[in-house]
Structures are given as structure tokens and as C-alpha cells.
Amino acid sequence: MTFSTAVGRFRILALAEAISWAGLLLGMFFKYVVVQNEIGVKIFGPLHGFVFVAFILVTLMTKDPLKWDVRTLVLGLLSSIPPFGTVIFERWAAKTGRLDEPAAEQV
């Protein structure tokens, strides 16, 4: 999995988005339940925001190389909203062949 392919970028950002969600949720738990300290939210809030935007952009850029239809694109974009939805979408897309690189067209 590398940043050199559309699939690699998508998979890395899907995982990073889920991890940043976990960090933000953990920060909110500590802020509101345990110690009333905002440090976790101050760190993971902007980080999650950055990764969220990066995931949206990578998802939009993945549509054409992988020949996704509009339904798949919309599901990919919507997967960024619930916590860990990007990982669920990535696994579904891999299972259904939507993350398979199309064969190179011969001239």
C-alpha cells in the first residue's frame, strides 16, 4: 500500500480518517467525562479535520481511475461522516471489486 496508486492513497486515507476519528472521540471522552482537559480535542480536532478533507479529496480523485459510478462515489463520500465508516466502506469496496485497478487499455 503506497501513495503511488489511487487505491493505495484511498486505503491509507480511509485508515487515517478512522484513526483520527478514534483519537478525537477519545479526546472528547477525556474532556467531558474523565478529567475535563481539552488537550486531546485540541490535538485530534485539527488533525481529524485535515485528514477528513484529505479523504474527501482522495475519494473524489479515485472515482475516475477506478471507474466508480455515482452511487459508489456518494457512498464513499458519505462513509466519512460516521466514525469508522471509511474502513467499512473500504472493506466493502475491496470485497466487491471496486478497488481493483482496471486493466491498462491496449492501443
JSON list of C-alpha atoms in Angstrom, two decimals, residues 24-41:
[
{"chain": "A", "resi": 24, "resn": "LEU", "atom": "CA", "xyz": [-11.00, 12.71, 18.51]},
{"chain": "A", "resi": 25, "resn": "LEU", "atom": "CA", "xyz": [-13.57, 10.50, 20.26]},
{"chain": "A", "resi": 26, "resn": "LEU", "atom": "CA", "xyz": [-11.01, 9.57, 22.89]},
{"chain": "A", "resi": 27, "resn": "GLY", "atom": "CA", "xyz": [-10.11, 13.24, 23.35]},
{"chain": "A", "resi": 28, "resn": "MET", "atom": "CA", "xyz": [-13.78, 14.12, 23.77]},
{"chain": "A", "resi": 29, "resn": "PHE", "atom": "CA", "xyz": [-14.22, 11.31, 26.30]},
{"chain": "A", "resi": 30, "resn": "PHE", "atom": "CA", "xyz": [-11.36, 12.65, 28.40]},
{"chain": "A", "resi": 31, "resn": "LYS", "atom": "CA", "xyz": [-12.56, 16.24, 28.01]},
{"chain": "A", "resi": 32, "resn": "TYR", "atom": "CA", "xyz": [-16.16, 15.67, 29.02]},
{"chain": "A", "resi": 33, "resn": "VAL", "atom": "CA", "xyz": [-16.06, 12.56, 31.22]},
{"chain": "A", "resi": 34, "resn": "VAL", "atom": "CA", "xyz": [-12.70, 11.90, 32.84]},
{"chain": "A", "resi": 35, "resn": "VAL", "atom": "CA", "xyz": [-10.55, 14.95, 33.50]},
{"chain": "A", "resi": 36, "resn": "GLN", "atom": "CA", "xyz": [-12.17, 17.97, 31.84]},
{"chain": "A", "resi": 37, "resn": "ASN", "atom": "CA", "xyz": [-8.91, 18.58, 29.95]},
{"chain": "A", "resi": 38, "resn": "GLU", "atom": "CA", "xyz": [-9.10, 19.81, 26.36]},
{"chain": "A", "resi": 39, "resn": "ILE", "atom": "CA", "xyz": [-5.65, 18.71, 25.17]},
{"chain": "A", "resi": 40, "resn": "GLY", "atom": "CA", "xyz": [-6.93, 15.63, 23.32]},
{"chain": "A", "resi": 41, "resn": "VAL", "atom": "CA", "xyz": [-9.53, 17.64, 21.43]}
]
